[in-house]
Amino acid sequence: MCGLLLSACTEMRYVDYNEKANQDDFPSKMVAYEINPSFYENFPNCVMILPPGPQDGVTGDLSRIIETALARHIVRRFDRVIDGQERRNAVERYDLDLGDPSERRLLTERLHCDAYIETEVLDPRIDYLIVWSQVGVGLELQLKRSGDDQLLWRAHHKARRSEGGLSFSPLGILTDTVFSSRFAADREIAESLADDAIRRMVLPLPNT
């Protein structure tokens, strides 16, 4: 049936955030999101992108990949976006600790930024099984107001991409092994995966 109804089978579903709690294995073709009514009452003018967490579980490369993708996809939705590089420069200039809520609030005040966005990386993984490999990552985005940390919007999504296949001829096995090895080692795959995931997640985020 998927061959006949390809668009229906590959279509991304957008559901209420609470629905993800009912999913034992959250589907990769689903985005769960929630918008707080207060978002519409006072639209944020500026958003500062915070480093992805957990702090001890995200490499510097993955952090920059996510921050870059996030900045690219929200820049048209707000008057101003403070990306990772601008944030790092400001943290160094003012010698502040973003892990301390009071110092994070002080930083947003000095930068005149009334909101920030947090990213939680969930189960990033690369599975490699000789002739098949899969890259996957789950993301949780939360937009909060700087002054009181009120949650304005959040979204949850798991993205996966796989290549390779089961082959029965020696030549086919060799081809799939080489291809899936390159896939698992390719940084561009991780960048593309993060970009696709964030693009899907911010789609329901209203323009301000």
mmCIF file of C-alpha atoms in Angstrom:
data_model
loop_
_atom_site.group_PDB
_atom_site.id
_atom_site.type_symbol
_atom_site.label_atom_id
_atom_site.label_comp_id
_atom_site.label_asym_id
_atom_site.label_seq_id
_atom_site.Cartn_x
_atom_site.Cartn_y
_atom_site.Cartn_z
ATOM 1 C CA MET A 1 0.000 0.000 0.000
ATOM 2 C CA CYS A 2 2.918 2.363 0.702
ATOM 3 C CA GLY A 3 3.985 1.969 -2.903
ATOM 4 C CA LEU A 4 0.596 3.256 -4.044
ATOM 5 C CA LEU A 5 0.217 5.895 -1.364
ATOM 6 C CA LEU A 6 3.816 7.058 -0.938
ATOM 7 C CA SER A 7 2.959 10.588 0.137
ATOM 8 C CA ALA A 8 0.584 9.356 2.825
ATOM 9 C CA CYS A 9 3.150 6.857 4.141
ATOM 10 C CA THR A 10 6.002 9.373 4.333
ATOM 11 C CA GLU A 11 4.038 12.389 5.550
ATOM 12 C CA MET A 12 5.224 13.984 8.795
ATOM 13 C CA ARG A 13 2.521 14.018 11.481
ATOM 14 C CA TYR A 14 2.225 16.903 13.954
ATOM 15 C CA VAL A 15 0.561 15.941 17.212
ATOM 16 C CA ASP A 16 -0.114 17.372 20.659
ATOM 17 C CA TYR A 17 2.959 17.243 22.870
ATOM 18 C CA ASN A 18 1.236 15.068 25.445
ATOM 19 C CA GLU A 19 0.636 12.377 22.846
ATOM 20 C CA LYS A 20 4.305 11.424 22.872
ATOM 21 C CA ALA A 21 3.814 9.968 26.356
ATOM 22 C CA ASN A 22 1.503 7.374 24.785
ATOM 23 C CA GLN A 23 4.172 6.205 22.335
ATOM 24 C CA ASP A 24 6.479 3.389 23.490
ATOM 25 C CA ASP A 25 8.782 4.010 20.526
ATOM 26 C CA PHE A 26 8.214 7.547 19.269
ATOM 27 C CA PRO A 27 7.921 7.347 15.447
ATOM 28 C CA SER A 28 10.490 9.161 13.319
ATOM 29 C CA LYS A 29 7.662 10.546 11.159
ATOM 30 C CA MET A 30 6.057 12.407 14.055
ATOM 31 C CA VAL A 31 6.667 15.769 15.739
ATOM 32 C CA ALA A 32 5.002 16.500 19.075
ATOM 33 C CA TYR A 33 4.682 20.174 20.014
ATOM 34 C CA GLU A 34 2.926 22.589 22.344
ATOM 35 C CA ILE A 35 2.439 26.368 22.228
ATOM 36 C CA ASN A 36 1.661 28.254 25.427
ATOM 37 C CA PRO A 37 -1.103 30.885 24.931
ATOM 38 C CA SER A 38 1.207 33.456 26.540
ATOM 39 C CA PHE A 39 3.400 33.207 23.447
ATOM 40 C CA TYR A 40 0.739 35.111 21.509
ATOM 41 C CA GLU A 41 0.180 37.644 24.275
ATOM 42 C CA ASN A 42 3.749 38.920 24.162
ATOM 43 C CA PHE A 43 5.803 37.748 21.203
ATOM 44 C CA PRO A 44 9.547 37.403 21.885
ATOM 45 C CA ASN A 45 11.658 39.836 19.882
ATOM 46 C CA CYS A 46 14.978 38.116 20.472
ATOM 47 C CA VAL A 47 16.016 34.497 21.081
ATOM 48 C CA MET A 48 19.377 33.361 22.407
ATOM 49 C CA ILE A 49 20.431 29.823 21.493
ATOM 50 C CA LEU A 50 21.858 27.949 24.484
ATOM 51 C CA PRO A 51 24.358 25.062 24.205
ATOM 52 C CA PRO A 52 22.662 21.685 23.727
ATOM 53 C CA GLY A 53 22.522 19.367 26.718
ATOM 54 C CA PRO A 54 23.257 17.168 28.486
ATOM 55 C CA GLN A 55 26.495 19.042 29.061
ATOM 56 C CA ASP A 56 28.582 15.901 29.527
ATOM 57 C CA GLY A 57 26.950 13.978 26.674
ATOM 58 C CA VAL A 58 27.219 16.282 23.650
ATOM 59 C CA THR A 59 30.499 16.721 21.793
ATOM 60 C CA GLY A 60 31.670 20.137 20.643
ATOM 61 C CA ASP A 61 31.139 19.157 17.003
ATOM 62 C CA LEU A 62 27.565 17.985 17.581
ATOM 63 C CA SER A 63 26.830 21.095 19.639
ATOM 64 C CA ARG A 64 27.946 23.382 16.818
ATOM 65 C CA ILE A 65 26.026 21.361 14.222
ATOM 66 C CA ILE A 66 22.804 21.712 16.221
ATOM 67 C CA GLU A 67 23.324 25.397 17.075
ATOM 68 C CA THR A 68 24.039 26.264 13.431
ATOM 69 C CA ALA A 69 20.960 24.414 12.174
ATOM 70 C CA LEU A 70 18.763 25.956 14.854
ATOM 71 C CA ALA A 71 19.930 29.494 14.070
ATOM 72 C CA ARG A 72 19.321 28.944 10.361
ATOM 73 C CA HIS A 73 15.732 27.808 10.859
ATOM 74 C CA ILE A 74 14.525 30.325 13.457
ATOM 75 C CA VAL A 75 16.208 33.466 12.101
ATOM 76 C CA ARG A 76 13.167 34.342 9.969
ATOM 77 C CA ARG A 77 10.752 33.911 12.866
ATOM 78 C CA PHE A 78 12.214 36.492 15.257
ATOM 79 C CA ASP A 79 13.590 40.001 14.902
ATOM 80 C CA ARG A 80 16.930 38.914 16.342
ATOM 81 C CA VAL A 81 18.639 35.560 16.986
ATOM 82 C CA ILE A 82 21.798 35.278 19.079
ATOM 83 C CA ASP A 83 23.579 32.263 17.618
ATOM 84 C CA GLY A 84 26.205 30.072 19.237
ATOM 85 C CA GLN A 85 29.204 32.163 18.240
ATOM 86 C CA GLU A 86 27.703 35.453 19.432
ATOM 87 C CA ARG A 87 26.667 33.782 22.684
ATOM 88 C CA ARG A 88 30.137 32.330 23.260
ATOM 89 C CA ASN A 89 31.711 35.725 22.648
ATOM 90 C CA ALA A 90 29.336 37.378 25.119
ATOM 91 C CA VAL A 91 29.910 34.720 27.783
ATOM 92 C CA GLU A 92 33.661 35.247 27.480
ATOM 93 C CA ARG A 93 33.346 39.037 27.482
ATOM 94 C CA TYR A 94 31.179 39.170 30.598
ATOM 95 C CA ASP A 95 32.756 36.096 32.271
ATOM 96 C CA LEU A 96 29.406 34.467 33.049
ATOM 97 C CA ASP A 97 28.338 30.877 33.721
ATOM 98 C CA LEU A 98 25.292 29.804 31.684
ATOM 99 C CA GLY A 99 24.761 26.906 34.068
ATOM 100 C CA ASP A 100 23.780 29.421 36.749
ATOM 101 C CA PRO A 101 20.207 30.645 36.061
ATOM 102 C CA SER A 102 20.897 34.050 37.622
ATOM 103 C CA GLU A 103 23.976 34.580 35.423
ATOM 104 C CA ARG A 104 22.113 33.358 32.345
ATOM 105 C CA ARG A 105 19.395 35.893 33.116
ATOM 106 C CA LEU A 106 22.035 38.596 33.542
ATOM 107 C CA LEU A 107 23.484 37.736 30.144
ATOM 108 C CA THR A 108 20.117 38.009 28.386
ATOM 109 C CA GLU A 109 19.561 41.361 30.109
ATOM 110 C CA ARG A 110 22.906 42.694 28.904
ATOM 111 C CA LEU A 111 22.164 41.469 25.397
ATOM 112 C CA HIS A 112 18.589 42.844 25.553
ATOM 113 C CA CYS A 113 17.193 39.440 24.623
ATOM 114 C CA ASP A 114 13.808 38.474 26.021
ATOM 115 C CA ALA A 115 13.838 34.708 25.292
ATOM 116 C CA TYR A 116 16.153 31.726 24.979
ATOM 117 C CA ILE A 117 15.912 28.274 23.471
ATOM 118 C CA GLU A 118 17.192 25.068 25.063
ATOM 119 C CA THR A 119 18.009 21.858 23.214
ATOM 120 C CA GLU A 120 18.173 18.425 24.801
ATOM 121 C CA VAL A 121 19.857 15.700 22.760
ATOM 122 C CA LEU A 122 18.223 12.309 23.296
ATOM 123 C CA ASP A 123 19.958 9.050 22.396
ATOM 124 C CA PRO A 124 22.294 10.131 19.563
ATOM 125 C CA ARG A 125 23.546 6.961 17.915
ATOM 126 C CA ILE A 126 25.280 5.393 14.968
ATOM 127 C CA ASP A 127 24.519 1.690 14.417
ATOM 128 C CA TYR A 128 26.910 -0.076 12.081
ATOM 129 C CA LEU A 129 26.320 -3.719 11.087
ATOM 130 C CA ILE A 130 28.725 -4.381 8.181
ATOM 131 C CA VAL A 131 26.222 -3.938 5.345
ATOM 132 C CA TRP A 132 23.791 -1.592 7.064
ATOM 133 C CA SER A 133 24.197 1.565 9.108
ATOM 134 C CA GLN A 134 21.797 3.983 10.758
ATOM 135 C CA VAL A 135 22.284 7.437 12.219
ATOM 136 C CA GLY A 136 19.649 8.635 14.665
ATOM 137 C CA VAL A 137 19.085 11.466 17.104
ATOM 138 C CA GLY A 138 16.211 12.650 19.258
ATOM 139 C CA LEU A 139 15.788 16.341 20.029
ATOM 140 C CA GLU A 140 13.728 18.295 22.545
ATOM 141 C CA LEU A 141 13.470 22.056 21.959
ATOM 142 C CA GLN A 142 12.095 24.463 24.571
ATOM 143 C CA LEU A 143 11.589 28.186 24.068
ATOM 144 C CA LYS A 144 11.418 30.122 27.345
ATOM 145 C CA ARG A 145 11.047 33.747 28.389
ATOM 146 C CA SER A 146 14.253 35.152 29.832
ATOM 147 C CA GLY A 147 12.760 37.075 32.740
ATOM 148 C CA ASP A 148 10.836 34.274 34.462
ATOM 149 C CA ASP A 149 11.814 31.106 32.516
ATOM 150 C CA GLN A 150 8.190 30.618 31.440
ATOM 151 C CA LEU A 151 7.821 27.896 28.821
ATOM 152 C CA LEU A 152 6.424 29.383 25.594
ATOM 153 C CA TRP A 153 6.837 26.552 23.091
ATOM 154 C CA ARG A 154 8.331 23.086 22.954
ATOM 155 C CA ALA A 155 8.750 20.327 20.407
ATOM 156 C CA HIS A 156 9.975 16.733 20.395
ATOM 157 C CA HIS A 157 11.179 14.688 17.435
ATOM 158 C CA LYS A 158 13.328 11.657 16.647
ATOM 159 C CA ALA A 159 15.093 11.602 13.294
ATOM 160 C CA ARG A 160 16.714 8.568 11.698
ATOM 161 C CA ARG A 161 18.466 7.832 8.454
ATOM 162 C CA SER A 162 19.842 4.508 7.221
ATOM 163 C CA GLU A 163 21.692 3.171 4.212
ATOM 164 C CA GLY A 164 22.922 -0.213 3.027
ATOM 165 C CA GLY A 165 20.963 -3.397 2.622
ATOM 166 C CA LEU A 166 20.996 -7.166 2.676
ATOM 167 C CA SER A 167 22.939 -8.563 -0.277
ATOM 168 C CA PHE A 168 23.398 -12.162 -1.351
ATOM 169 C CA SER A 169 26.115 -11.877 -4.009
ATOM 170 C CA PRO A 170 29.799 -11.272 -3.076
ATOM 171 C CA LEU A 171 29.867 -8.127 -5.224
ATOM 172 C CA GLY A 172 26.670 -6.826 -3.603
ATOM 173 C CA ILE A 173 28.042 -7.422 -0.109
ATOM 174 C CA LEU A 174 31.256 -5.567 -0.952
ATOM 175 C CA THR A 175 29.345 -2.613 -2.397
ATOM 176 C CA ASP A 176 26.977 -2.340 0.580
ATOM 177 C CA THR A 177 29.825 -2.674 3.085
ATOM 178 C CA VAL A 178 31.809 0.169 1.521
ATOM 179 C CA PHE A 179 28.725 2.367 1.190
ATOM 180 C CA SER A 180 27.463 1.861 4.747
ATOM 181 C CA SER A 181 30.978 2.393 6.176
ATOM 182 C CA ARG A 182 31.202 5.768 4.456
ATOM 183 C CA PHE A 183 27.677 6.627 5.588
ATOM 184 C CA ALA A 184 28.438 6.000 9.275
ATOM 185 C CA ALA A 185 31.650 8.044 9.124
ATOM 186 C CA ASP A 186 30.277 10.983 7.119
ATOM 187 C CA ARG A 187 29.944 14.229 9.114
ATOM 188 C CA GLU A 188 27.649 15.604 6.416
ATOM 189 C CA ILE A 189 25.094 12.935 7.306
ATOM 190 C CA ALA A 190 24.947 14.166 10.911
ATOM 191 C CA GLU A 191 24.648 17.772 9.727
ATOM 192 C CA SER A 192 21.872 16.904 7.292
ATOM 193 C CA LEU A 193 20.038 14.820 9.890
ATOM 194 C CA ALA A 194 20.117 17.602 12.501
ATOM 195 C CA ASP A 195 19.067 20.169 9.907
ATOM 196 C CA ASP A 196 16.098 18.063 8.758
ATOM 197 C CA ALA A 197 14.998 17.364 12.340
ATOM 198 C CA ILE A 198 15.097 21.017 13.415
ATOM 199 C CA ARG A 199 13.398 22.202 10.224
ATOM 200 C CA ARG A 200 10.490 19.846 10.947
ATOM 201 C CA MET A 201 10.323 20.854 14.611
ATOM 202 C CA VAL A 202 10.171 24.625 14.086
ATOM 203 C CA LEU A 203 7.565 24.405 11.312
ATOM 204 C CA PRO A 204 4.604 24.929 13.722
ATOM 205 C CA LEU A 205 6.424 27.744 15.566
ATOM 206 C CA PRO A 206 4.512 30.978 14.811
ATOM 207 C CA ASN A 207 6.236 33.869 13.052
ATOM 208 C CA THR A 208 6.597 36.911 15.275
#
